[in-house]
């Protein structure tokens, strides 16, 4: 069949899913949030159907443990070398969990999607499209007087310290600024302002050598080496507040800074320079590189603010 003979239709429907952490082997070991959807597709983070998922588990691409001494990557949250692992979930139990969650979402297992071994569609040897869920997001019920049925959210990993143990938790911020913290002890809700206070008190802290780290549903291991990422520690609150602006459709601090930079380049007055300085300093440090273009990042802004052409 030629591409010109294909037809296409567009439809919008919400597909519910349930998620939990697993380990994915792509060269290195990565902790990912795997979601099981009611139509039988699984996102981790690429889409796969049930047969593809079982094959990935069998071949070790989706895992429930890592060998001692291997690093576990947590995206922008950082990296951990783990040893003395006590991994409690077996590969067979992982498959059973996925089918159990699917049965909760779709008791009759009706209308399950079969990707025929690939999420990519190739015509005449060329990739035409790749099926993905570009709008997948956690959600919570909206308030009764809201114009929306659901509040979408954004999530990231963090570490909650309790004595000598430290728990890997998932933070989820919703459009209405509700924040949930999910870890081995369950889920609790906290306001963003209260979370900032707890962060300042050291409740959320990246692991250090010797810490025993618990990962919900997978087990625990001892930290042999820790490398915090750009989105960890005090950067958490800045990341969450930026996420809240994005969810509400508001300009982020780096978008505001970009506008101030454009105004300064067009009219380099002292007033515009001070506005640029104020808006740039309001951007969380780990996000300031987004104030510029893809090539130079925020270097031109730092040059003009410092008056140092060597920046």
mmCIF file of C-alpha atoms in Angstrom, residues 171-282:
data_model
loop_
_atom_site.group_PDB
_atom_site.id
_atom_site.type_symbol
_atom_site.label_atom_id
_atom_site.label_comp_id
_atom_site.label_asym_id
_atom_site.label_seq_id
_atom_site.Cartn_x
_atom_site.Cartn_y
_atom_site.Cartn_z
ATOM 1 C CA UNK A 171 6.075 14.570 43.276
ATOM 2 C CA UNK A 172 3.007 15.455 41.213
ATOM 3 C CA UNK A 173 1.916 19.076 40.892
ATOM 4 C CA UNK A 174 -1.519 19.769 39.422
ATOM 5 C CA UNK A 175 -2.928 22.803 37.634
ATOM 6 C CA UNK A 176 -4.744 23.899 40.808
ATOM 7 C CA UNK A 177 -1.397 23.908 42.709
ATOM 8 C CA UNK A 178 -2.268 20.731 44.642
ATOM 9 C CA UNK A 179 0.892 18.695 45.271
ATOM 10 C CA UNK A 180 1.023 14.980 46.066
ATOM 11 C CA UNK A 181 4.014 13.036 47.362
ATOM 12 C CA UNK A 182 3.941 9.284 46.650
ATOM 13 C CA UNK A 183 6.495 6.906 48.110
ATOM 14 C CA UNK A 184 6.764 3.592 49.906
ATOM 15 C CA UNK A 185 4.479 4.820 52.673
ATOM 16 C CA UNK A 186 1.658 5.815 50.345
ATOM 17 C CA UNK A 187 0.478 9.202 49.068
ATOM 18 C CA UNK A 188 0.037 12.430 50.978
ATOM 19 C CA UNK A 189 -0.994 15.916 49.876
ATOM 20 C CA UNK A 190 0.813 19.122 50.781
ATOM 21 C CA UNK A 191 0.579 22.725 49.634
ATOM 22 C CA UNK A 192 3.384 24.096 47.512
ATOM 23 C CA UNK A 193 4.230 26.671 50.188
ATOM 24 C CA UNK A 194 4.409 24.007 52.911
ATOM 25 C CA UNK A 195 6.564 21.848 50.637
ATOM 26 C CA UNK A 196 8.997 24.762 50.266
ATOM 27 C CA UNK A 197 9.226 24.992 54.075
ATOM 28 C CA UNK A 198 9.869 21.246 54.348
ATOM 29 C CA UNK A 199 12.513 21.522 51.642
ATOM 30 C CA UNK A 200 14.275 24.276 53.576
ATOM 31 C CA UNK A 201 14.189 22.117 56.699
ATOM 32 C CA UNK A 202 16.081 19.330 54.922
ATOM 33 C CA UNK A 203 13.195 16.896 54.588
ATOM 34 C CA UNK A 204 13.951 16.487 50.863
ATOM 35 C CA UNK A 205 17.604 15.853 50.190
ATOM 36 C CA UNK A 206 19.601 13.926 47.603
ATOM 37 C CA UNK A 207 21.112 10.675 48.946
ATOM 38 C CA UNK A 208 24.651 10.568 50.249
ATOM 39 C CA UNK A 209 27.114 7.685 50.381
ATOM 40 C CA UNK A 210 25.915 5.042 52.830
ATOM 41 C CA UNK A 211 22.228 6.019 52.700
ATOM 42 C CA UNK A 212 19.770 3.185 52.294
ATOM 43 C CA UNK A 213 17.458 4.149 49.431
ATOM 44 C CA UNK A 214 13.970 2.655 49.105
ATOM 45 C CA UNK A 215 12.236 2.563 45.716
ATOM 46 C CA UNK A 216 8.489 2.003 45.875
ATOM 47 C CA UNK A 217 7.493 -1.465 44.706
ATOM 48 C CA UNK A 218 11.033 -2.519 43.765
ATOM 49 C CA UNK A 219 13.028 -2.757 46.977
ATOM 50 C CA UNK A 220 16.000 -1.006 48.556
ATOM 51 C CA UNK A 221 19.742 -0.602 48.004
ATOM 52 C CA UNK A 222 22.669 1.251 49.552
ATOM 53 C CA UNK A 223 24.023 4.383 47.894
ATOM 54 C CA UNK A 224 27.709 3.948 47.004
ATOM 55 C CA UNK A 225 27.957 7.179 44.999
ATOM 56 C CA UNK A 226 25.552 10.063 44.346
ATOM 57 C CA UNK A 227 25.564 12.730 41.634
ATOM 58 C CA UNK A 228 22.686 15.187 42.062
ATOM 59 C CA UNK A 229 21.177 16.448 38.822
ATOM 60 C CA UNK A 230 20.092 19.984 37.909
ATOM 61 C CA UNK A 231 16.563 19.299 39.156
ATOM 62 C CA UNK A 232 17.286 18.269 42.742
ATOM 63 C CA UNK A 233 17.692 19.883 46.142
ATOM 64 C CA UNK A 234 16.648 23.529 46.299
ATOM 65 C CA UNK A 235 15.977 23.504 42.542
ATOM 66 C CA UNK A 236 12.856 21.412 43.205
ATOM 67 C CA UNK A 237 10.709 24.358 44.270
ATOM 68 C CA UNK A 238 11.710 26.430 41.247
ATOM 69 C CA UNK A 239 10.941 23.525 38.931
ATOM 70 C CA UNK A 240 7.544 22.984 40.556
ATOM 71 C CA UNK A 241 6.547 26.636 40.360
ATOM 72 C CA UNK A 242 7.523 26.748 36.688
ATOM 73 C CA UNK A 243 5.501 23.591 36.085
ATOM 74 C CA UNK A 244 2.495 25.220 37.740
ATOM 75 C CA UNK A 245 2.741 28.182 35.382
ATOM 76 C CA UNK A 246 2.927 25.884 32.377
ATOM 77 C CA UNK A 247 -0.106 23.874 33.526
ATOM 78 C CA UNK A 248 -2.165 27.050 33.951
ATOM 79 C CA UNK A 249 -1.094 28.386 30.564
ATOM 80 C CA UNK A 250 0.857 31.265 32.113
ATOM 81 C CA UNK A 251 4.230 32.536 30.832
ATOM 82 C CA UNK A 252 7.120 30.840 32.624
ATOM 83 C CA UNK A 253 9.846 32.962 34.187
ATOM 84 C CA UNK A 254 12.228 32.187 31.321
ATOM 85 C CA UNK A 255 9.597 33.208 28.764
ATOM 86 C CA UNK A 256 9.212 36.513 30.621
ATOM 87 C CA UNK A 257 12.998 36.887 30.566
ATOM 88 C CA UNK A 258 13.112 36.216 26.817
ATOM 89 C CA UNK A 259 10.614 39.004 26.240
ATOM 90 C CA UNK A 260 12.695 41.333 28.416
ATOM 91 C CA UNK A 261 15.815 40.387 26.435
ATOM 92 C CA UNK A 262 14.076 41.105 23.127
ATOM 93 C CA UNK A 263 12.977 44.489 24.473
ATOM 94 C CA UNK A 264 16.545 45.277 25.532
ATOM 95 C CA UNK A 265 18.095 44.238 22.203
ATOM 96 C CA UNK A 266 15.568 46.467 20.417
ATOM 97 C CA UNK A 267 16.083 49.421 22.785
ATOM 98 C CA UNK A 268 19.169 49.084 25.058
ATOM 99 C CA UNK A 269 18.176 51.618 27.717
ATOM 100 C CA UNK A 270 19.126 51.461 31.390
ATOM 101 C CA UNK A 271 15.489 50.838 32.263
ATOM 102 C CA UNK A 272 15.261 47.857 29.919
ATOM 103 C CA UNK A 273 18.597 46.577 31.222
ATOM 104 C CA UNK A 274 17.316 46.602 34.801
ATOM 105 C CA UNK A 275 14.117 44.831 33.710
ATOM 106 C CA UNK A 276 16.255 42.195 31.989
ATOM 107 C CA UNK A 277 18.390 41.795 35.128
ATOM 108 C CA UNK A 278 15.340 41.445 37.375
ATOM 109 C CA UNK A 279 13.586 38.899 35.151
ATOM 110 C CA UNK A 280 16.770 36.876 34.594
ATOM 111 C CA UNK A 281 17.476 36.642 38.320
ATOM 112 C CA UNK A 282 13.872 35.484 38.840
#
